[in-house]
Amino acid sequence: RNKYSGSHYYYRTIFNEVERPEYGYCIHRAAILAKSLNYSRISIIELGVAKGSGLMSIEKHIDNIKREIDIEFDVFGFGLEVGLPKPEDYQDMPFKWWEGGYEMDAESLKKKLKYTKLVLGDVKETSKSFFSNYPDAAPIGAVFFDLDYYSSTRDSFELFRNHEHYLPRVFCVFDDILGTNEFIGELKAIKDFNDAHPKKKFAKPYGLFAERQQVWNEKIFTFHDFDHQQYNDPTYQVDTL
């Protein structure tokens, strides 16, 4: 029996009554999955911070979700203070994204955030060193990808190297897939990862909100680790695939 099926905040997200409903939806799903599997704390990650509006939205969602679900959160924002790095090649879509775009004022942003930790540096390095630098970070429940480039998104998938660092299913938003295809950008990174990993997949939850289709529904994927020790454990039915 799903004791969260009547969640007020869940319905606020799917009916677009909150800022960045896709963020709220994924955090809410992650919290319910975590509670199903007896986790008391999970990590929420945003990759690509820029001015920090996404992180501030995450904190607002968490404050609301914690009123309904008894769970704690760690929040981490990955970003480069100097903005986007130099594109590697056409796959990074340099016709749309440019070196130095979306720079971050880290010191100013820290003053606006209540509990988010900023992970500064090139994601190619920070995604590899994250768990050694933050050994007490809770398992990842949701990730918001806003890195723009194919190469940066590809490199960020290092976060999914070891299954003890995340839930068996991780709720994801890929912000920059609209109007692209599987040969460039984030969709190309997803395809390459899926092709290289037989037991780990980023997959679309087909039929998501079929009667309430919103543009942001297209951005949602779920990361599956089929070898995760808890992948087959029973969960509340609200856990979206």
Short mmCIF file of N, CA and C in Angstrom, two decimals, residues 2-132:
data_model
loop_
_atom_site.label_atom_id
_atom_site.label_comp_id
_atom_site.label_asym_id
_atom_site.label_seq_id
_atom_site.Cartn_x
_atom_site.Cartn_y
_atom_site.Cartn_z
N ASN A 2 0.55 2.21 -0.83
CA ASN A 2 1.36 3.42 -0.94
C ASN A 2 0.79 4.54 -0.06
N LYS A 3 1.49 4.84 1.01
CA LYS A 3 0.98 5.85 1.94
C LYS A 3 1.21 7.27 1.45
N TYR A 4 1.90 7.44 0.29
CA TYR A 4 2.16 8.77 -0.24
C TYR A 4 1.29 9.10 -1.46
N SER A 5 0.33 8.24 -1.77
CA SER A 5 -0.44 8.42 -3.00
C SER A 5 -1.26 9.70 -3.00
N GLY A 6 -1.58 10.23 -1.83
CA GLY A 6 -2.36 11.46 -1.76
C GLY A 6 -1.52 12.70 -1.53
N SER A 7 -0.25 12.62 -1.81
CA SER A 7 0.66 13.73 -1.53
C SER A 7 0.20 15.02 -2.21
N HIS A 8 0.03 16.04 -1.42
CA HIS A 8 -0.36 17.34 -1.95
C HIS A 8 0.73 17.91 -2.85
N TYR A 9 1.98 17.78 -2.44
CA TYR A 9 3.06 18.38 -3.22
C TYR A 9 3.27 17.67 -4.55
N TYR A 10 3.04 16.38 -4.57
CA TYR A 10 3.12 15.64 -5.84
C TYR A 10 2.18 16.25 -6.87
N TYR A 11 0.96 16.51 -6.47
CA TYR A 11 -0.01 17.06 -7.42
C TYR A 11 0.33 18.50 -7.79
N ARG A 12 0.93 19.23 -6.88
CA ARG A 12 1.37 20.57 -7.22
C ARG A 12 2.43 20.54 -8.32
N THR A 13 3.31 19.53 -8.29
CA THR A 13 4.35 19.44 -9.33
C THR A 13 3.75 19.06 -10.68
N ILE A 14 2.89 18.05 -10.71
CA ILE A 14 2.42 17.58 -12.02
C ILE A 14 1.44 18.55 -12.66
N PHE A 15 0.86 19.44 -11.87
CA PHE A 15 -0.03 20.45 -12.45
C PHE A 15 0.65 21.82 -12.58
N ASN A 16 1.99 21.81 -12.50
CA ASN A 16 2.78 23.02 -12.76
C ASN A 16 2.44 24.18 -11.81
N GLU A 17 2.15 23.86 -10.57
CA GLU A 17 1.81 24.89 -9.60
C GLU A 17 3.03 25.35 -8.81
N VAL A 18 4.20 24.87 -9.18
CA VAL A 18 5.43 25.23 -8.48
C VAL A 18 6.48 25.63 -9.51
N GLU A 19 7.51 26.33 -9.04
CA GLU A 19 8.63 26.69 -9.89
C GLU A 19 9.44 25.45 -10.23
N ARG A 20 9.85 25.32 -11.48
CA ARG A 20 10.61 24.14 -11.94
C ARG A 20 9.93 22.85 -11.46
N PRO A 21 8.75 22.56 -11.95
CA PRO A 21 8.04 21.36 -11.49
C PRO A 21 8.79 20.07 -11.74
N GLU A 22 9.62 20.05 -12.79
CA GLU A 22 10.39 18.83 -13.06
C GLU A 22 11.37 18.54 -11.93
N TYR A 23 11.92 19.58 -11.30
CA TYR A 23 12.80 19.38 -10.17
C TYR A 23 12.02 18.82 -8.99
N GLY A 24 10.90 19.45 -8.70
CA GLY A 24 10.09 18.99 -7.57
C GLY A 24 9.60 17.56 -7.77
N TYR A 25 9.19 17.24 -9.00
CA TYR A 25 8.72 15.89 -9.29
C TYR A 25 9.81 14.86 -9.00
N CYS A 26 11.01 15.09 -9.51
CA CYS A 26 12.10 14.11 -9.35
C CYS A 26 12.56 14.00 -7.89
N ILE A 27 12.64 15.11 -7.19
CA ILE A 27 13.04 15.05 -5.78
C ILE A 27 11.99 14.29 -4.97
N HIS A 28 10.73 14.55 -5.26
CA HIS A 28 9.64 13.85 -4.56
C HIS A 28 9.69 12.36 -4.84
N ARG A 29 9.88 11.97 -6.12
CA ARG A 29 9.98 10.54 -6.47
C ARG A 29 11.17 9.90 -5.77
N ALA A 30 12.28 10.60 -5.75
CA ALA A 30 13.48 10.06 -5.12
C ALA A 30 13.26 9.86 -3.63
N ALA A 31 12.59 10.80 -2.98
CA ALA A 31 12.34 10.69 -1.55
C ALA A 31 11.47 9.48 -1.24
N ILE A 32 10.45 9.25 -2.05
CA ILE A 32 9.57 8.11 -1.82
C ILE A 32 10.30 6.79 -2.05
N LEU A 33 11.09 6.71 -3.12
CA LEU A 33 11.88 5.50 -3.36
C LEU A 33 12.83 5.25 -2.20
N ALA A 34 13.50 6.29 -1.72
CA ALA A 34 14.43 6.15 -0.61
C ALA A 34 13.73 5.63 0.64
N LYS A 35 12.57 6.19 0.95
CA LYS A 35 11.82 5.73 2.13
C LYS A 35 11.40 4.27 1.96
N SER A 36 11.03 3.89 0.74
CA SER A 36 10.65 2.50 0.48
C SER A 36 11.79 1.54 0.80
N LEU A 37 13.01 2.01 0.57
CA LEU A 37 14.20 1.16 0.74
C LEU A 37 14.92 1.43 2.05
N ASN A 38 14.25 2.17 2.94
CA ASN A 38 14.75 2.41 4.30
C ASN A 38 15.98 3.30 4.37
N TYR A 39 16.10 4.24 3.43
CA TYR A 39 17.12 5.27 3.53
C TYR A 39 16.56 6.44 4.34
N SER A 40 17.40 7.04 5.14
CA SER A 40 16.96 8.21 5.92
C SER A 40 17.47 9.52 5.32
N ARG A 41 18.33 9.41 4.29
CA ARG A 41 18.97 10.60 3.73
C ARG A 41 19.42 10.30 2.31
N ILE A 42 19.24 11.27 1.41
CA ILE A 42 19.70 11.12 0.03
C ILE A 42 20.34 12.41 -0.44
N SER A 43 21.12 12.30 -1.52
CA SER A 43 21.75 13.47 -2.13
C SER A 43 21.00 13.87 -3.39
N ILE A 44 20.89 15.17 -3.58
CA ILE A 44 20.34 15.75 -4.79
C ILE A 44 21.46 16.57 -5.43
N ILE A 45 21.69 16.36 -6.72
CA ILE A 45 22.82 16.99 -7.40
C ILE A 45 22.33 17.80 -8.61
N GLU A 46 22.85 19.01 -8.74
CA GLU A 46 22.67 19.77 -9.98
C GLU A 46 24.03 19.94 -10.63
N LEU A 47 24.11 19.59 -11.90
CA LEU A 47 25.34 19.69 -12.68
C LEU A 47 25.20 20.85 -13.65
N GLY A 48 25.93 21.93 -13.38
CA GLY A 48 25.80 23.14 -14.17
C GLY A 48 25.01 24.17 -13.39
N VAL A 49 25.70 24.97 -12.60
CA VAL A 49 25.04 25.84 -11.62
C VAL A 49 24.72 27.22 -12.19
N ALA A 50 25.65 27.79 -12.95
CA ALA A 50 25.50 29.16 -13.50
C ALA A 50 25.19 30.14 -12.37
N LYS A 51 24.10 30.87 -12.46
CA LYS A 51 23.77 31.90 -11.47
C LYS A 51 23.15 31.33 -10.20
N GLY A 52 22.76 30.05 -10.25
CA GLY A 52 22.29 29.40 -9.04
C GLY A 52 20.79 29.31 -8.87
N SER A 53 20.02 29.71 -9.89
CA SER A 53 18.56 29.68 -9.74
C SER A 53 18.04 28.26 -9.55
N GLY A 54 18.69 27.29 -10.19
CA GLY A 54 18.28 25.90 -10.03
C GLY A 54 18.49 25.40 -8.62
N LEU A 55 19.63 25.75 -8.02
CA LEU A 55 19.90 25.31 -6.65
C LEU A 55 18.93 25.94 -5.67
N MET A 56 18.60 27.20 -5.87
CA MET A 56 17.64 27.85 -4.98
C MET A 56 16.26 27.20 -5.10
N SER A 57 15.91 26.77 -6.32
CA SER A 57 14.66 26.06 -6.53
C SER A 57 14.69 24.71 -5.83
N ILE A 58 15.80 24.01 -5.93
CA ILE A 58 15.93 22.72 -5.25
C ILE A 58 15.70 22.88 -3.76
N GLU A 59 16.29 23.88 -3.16
CA GLU A 59 16.12 24.07 -1.72
C GLU A 59 14.66 24.34 -1.36
N LYS A 60 13.96 25.10 -2.19
CA LYS A 60 12.54 25.37 -1.93
C LYS A 60 11.73 24.08 -2.01
N HIS A 61 12.00 23.28 -3.03
CA HIS A 61 11.29 22.01 -3.16
C HIS A 61 11.54 21.12 -1.94
N ILE A 62 12.78 21.05 -1.52
CA ILE A 62 13.11 20.20 -0.38
C ILE A 62 12.38 20.65 0.88
N ASP A 63 12.34 21.94 1.12
CA ASP A 63 11.64 22.45 2.30
C ASP A 63 10.18 22.03 2.29
N ASN A 64 9.55 22.04 1.12
CA ASN A 64 8.15 21.63 1.02
C ASN A 64 7.98 20.12 1.15
N ILE A 65 8.84 19.37 0.50
CA ILE A 65 8.74 17.91 0.52
C ILE A 65 8.97 17.37 1.92
N LYS A 66 9.85 17.98 2.68
CA LYS A 66 10.13 17.51 4.04
C LYS A 66 8.94 17.70 4.97
N ARG A 67 8.00 18.54 4.59
CA ARG A 67 6.77 18.67 5.40
C ARG A 67 5.88 17.44 5.25
N GLU A 68 6.07 16.70 4.16
CA GLU A 68 5.25 15.51 3.89
C GLU A 68 6.01 14.21 4.11
N ILE A 69 7.31 14.23 3.88
CA ILE A 69 8.10 13.00 3.95
C ILE A 69 9.26 13.21 4.91
N ASP A 70 9.39 12.30 5.85
CA ASP A 70 10.44 12.40 6.88
C ASP A 70 11.75 11.84 6.33
N ILE A 71 12.50 12.70 5.68
CA ILE A 71 13.78 12.29 5.10
C ILE A 71 14.68 13.51 5.03
N GLU A 72 15.99 13.29 5.11
CA GLU A 72 16.97 14.37 5.05
C GLU A 72 17.63 14.39 3.67
N PHE A 73 18.17 15.54 3.33
CA PHE A 73 18.77 15.73 2.00
C PHE A 73 20.15 16.38 2.12
N ASP A 74 21.07 15.93 1.27
CA ASP A 74 22.30 16.65 0.98
C ASP A 74 22.14 17.22 -0.43
N VAL A 75 22.58 18.45 -0.63
CA VAL A 75 22.47 19.08 -1.95
C VAL A 75 23.85 19.55 -2.40
N PHE A 76 24.19 19.23 -3.65
CA PHE A 76 25.48 19.61 -4.20
C PHE A 76 25.28 20.24 -5.58
N GLY A 77 25.97 21.35 -5.81
CA GLY A 77 25.93 22.01 -7.10
C GLY A 77 27.31 22.03 -7.74
N PHE A 78 27.44 21.41 -8.92
CA PHE A 78 28.71 21.33 -9.64
C PHE A 78 28.77 22.46 -10.67
N GLY A 79 29.90 23.15 -10.72
CA GLY A 79 30.01 24.18 -11.73
C GLY A 79 31.41 24.77 -11.83
N LEU A 80 31.64 25.45 -12.94
CA LEU A 80 32.89 26.18 -13.18
C LEU A 80 32.62 27.67 -12.99
N GLU A 81 33.42 28.31 -12.20
CA GLU A 81 33.22 29.74 -11.97
C GLU A 81 33.41 30.56 -13.25
N VAL A 82 34.26 30.06 -14.16
CA VAL A 82 34.54 30.81 -15.39
C VAL A 82 33.53 30.51 -16.50
N GLY A 83 32.53 29.68 -16.21
CA GLY A 83 31.54 29.35 -17.22
C GLY A 83 31.91 28.13 -18.03
N LEU A 84 31.28 27.96 -19.15
CA LEU A 84 31.51 26.76 -19.97
C LEU A 84 32.95 26.69 -20.46
N PRO A 85 33.53 25.47 -20.49
CA PRO A 85 34.87 25.31 -21.07
C PRO A 85 34.80 25.41 -22.59
N LYS A 86 35.95 25.29 -23.21
CA LYS A 86 36.00 25.30 -24.68
C LYS A 86 35.35 24.04 -25.23
N PRO A 87 34.47 24.15 -26.22
CA PRO A 87 33.86 22.94 -26.81
C PRO A 87 34.91 22.02 -27.40
N GLU A 88 34.68 20.71 -27.30
CA GLU A 88 35.63 19.75 -27.86
C GLU A 88 35.48 19.65 -29.37
N ASP A 89 34.24 19.53 -29.84
CA ASP A 89 33.98 19.41 -31.28
C ASP A 89 32.50 19.65 -31.53
N TYR A 90 32.03 19.28 -32.70
CA TYR A 90 30.64 19.55 -33.10
C TYR A 90 29.62 18.92 -32.15
N GLN A 91 30.01 17.82 -31.47
CA GLN A 91 29.07 17.13 -30.59
C GLN A 91 28.67 18.00 -29.40
N ASP A 92 29.52 18.97 -29.07
CA ASP A 92 29.21 19.91 -27.99
C ASP A 92 28.30 21.05 -28.45
N MET A 93 27.94 21.04 -29.70
CA MET A 93 27.00 22.03 -30.26
C MET A 93 27.50 23.47 -30.08
N PRO A 94 28.71 23.77 -30.57
CA PRO A 94 29.24 25.13 -30.41
C PRO A 94 28.43 26.18 -31.17
N PHE A 95 27.53 25.74 -32.06
CA PHE A 95 26.64 26.69 -32.70
C PHE A 95 25.59 27.23 -31.72
N LYS A 96 25.45 26.54 -30.58
CA LYS A 96 24.46 26.97 -29.58
C LYS A 96 25.09 27.37 -28.26
N TRP A 97 26.18 26.70 -27.86
CA TRP A 97 26.84 26.97 -26.58
C TRP A 97 28.24 27.51 -26.86
N TRP A 98 28.75 28.32 -25.95
CA TRP A 98 30.02 28.98 -26.21
C TRP A 98 30.89 28.99 -24.95
N GLU A 99 32.19 29.02 -25.18
CA GLU A 99 33.15 29.07 -24.08
C GLU A 99 32.93 30.32 -23.24
N GLY A 100 32.88 30.13 -21.93
CA GLY A 100 32.69 31.25 -21.01
C GLY A 100 31.25 31.59 -20.69
N GLY A 101 30.32 30.93 -21.37
CA GLY A 101 28.91 31.19 -21.09
C GLY A 101 28.49 30.67 -19.73
N TYR A 102 27.55 31.34 -19.09
CA TYR A 102 26.97 30.91 -17.82
C TYR A 102 28.00 30.86 -16.69
N GLU A 103 28.79 31.89 -16.57
CA GLU A 103 29.76 31.95 -15.48
C GLU A 103 29.05 32.08 -14.14
N MET A 104 29.78 31.76 -13.08
CA MET A 104 29.22 31.72 -11.74
C MET A 104 29.96 32.67 -10.82
N ASP A 105 29.21 33.40 -9.99
CA ASP A 105 29.79 34.19 -8.91
C ASP A 105 29.61 33.38 -7.64
N ALA A 106 30.59 32.52 -7.36
CA ALA A 106 30.45 31.54 -6.29
C ALA A 106 30.25 32.19 -4.92
N GLU A 107 31.02 33.23 -4.63
CA GLU A 107 30.93 33.85 -3.31
C GLU A 107 29.56 34.48 -3.09
N SER A 108 29.05 35.14 -4.11
CA SER A 108 27.72 35.74 -4.01
C SER A 108 26.65 34.67 -3.86
N LEU A 109 26.80 33.58 -4.62
CA LEU A 109 25.80 32.51 -4.58
C LEU A 109 25.77 31.82 -3.22
N LYS A 110 26.92 31.60 -2.63
CA LYS A 110 26.97 30.93 -1.32
C LYS A 110 26.13 31.66 -0.28
N LYS A 111 26.05 32.96 -0.39
CA LYS A 111 25.28 33.75 0.58
C LYS A 111 23.78 33.56 0.40
N LYS A 112 23.36 33.11 -0.79
CA LYS A 112 21.94 32.93 -1.08
C LYS A 112 21.45 31.52 -0.75
N LEU A 113 22.38 30.59 -0.60
CA LEU A 113 22.03 29.19 -0.38
C LEU A 113 22.04 28.85 1.10
N LYS A 114 21.10 28.03 1.51
CA LYS A 114 20.99 27.68 2.93
C LYS A 114 21.86 26.50 3.31
N TYR A 115 21.87 25.47 2.48
CA TYR A 115 22.62 24.28 2.87
C TYR A 115 23.29 23.56 1.71
N THR A 116 23.18 24.08 0.51
CA THR A 116 23.85 23.47 -0.64
C THR A 116 25.36 23.66 -0.57
N LYS A 117 26.09 22.62 -0.93
CA LYS A 117 27.54 22.71 -1.06
C LYS A 117 27.89 22.85 -2.54
N LEU A 118 28.76 23.81 -2.87
CA LEU A 118 29.22 23.99 -4.23
C LEU A 118 30.46 23.15 -4.48
N VAL A 119 30.46 22.42 -5.58
CA VAL A 119 31.59 21.60 -6.00
C VAL A 119 32.18 22.28 -7.23
N LEU A 120 33.25 23.03 -7.01
CA LEU A 120 33.79 23.89 -8.06
C LEU A 120 34.90 23.21 -8.84
N GLY A 121 34.88 23.40 -10.16
CA GLY A 121 35.92 22.84 -11.01
C GLY A 121 35.31 22.16 -12.22
N ASP A 122 36.17 21.66 -13.08
CA ASP A 122 35.75 20.97 -14.29
C ASP A 122 35.11 19.64 -13.91
N VAL A 123 33.91 19.38 -14.40
CA VAL A 123 33.20 18.16 -14.03
C VAL A 123 33.96 16.90 -14.42
N LYS A 124 34.86 17.01 -15.39
CA LYS A 124 35.69 15.86 -15.76
C LYS A 124 36.50 15.38 -14.58
N GLU A 125 36.89 16.30 -13.71
CA GLU A 125 37.67 15.95 -12.51
C GLU A 125 36.77 15.81 -11.29
N THR A 126 35.83 16.73 -11.11
CA THR A 126 35.04 16.73 -9.88
C THR A 126 34.12 15.52 -9.78
N SER A 127 33.65 15.00 -10.92
CA SER A 127 32.79 13.83 -10.87
C SER A 127 33.57 12.58 -10.45
N LYS A 128 34.86 12.54 -10.77
CA LYS A 128 35.71 11.41 -10.37
C LYS A 128 36.09 11.47 -8.90
N SER A 129 36.32 12.69 -8.40
CA SER A 129 36.81 12.85 -7.03
C SER A 129 35.70 13.11 -6.01
N PHE A 130 34.46 13.24 -6.47
CA PHE A 130 33.38 13.67 -5.58
C PHE A 130 33.23 12.80 -4.35
N PHE A 131 33.18 11.50 -4.52
CA PHE A 131 32.89 10.62 -3.38
C PHE A 131 34.07 10.49 -2.43
N SER A 132 35.28 10.70 -2.93
CA SER A 132 36.43 10.72 -2.02
C SER A 132 36.52 12.05 -1.29
#
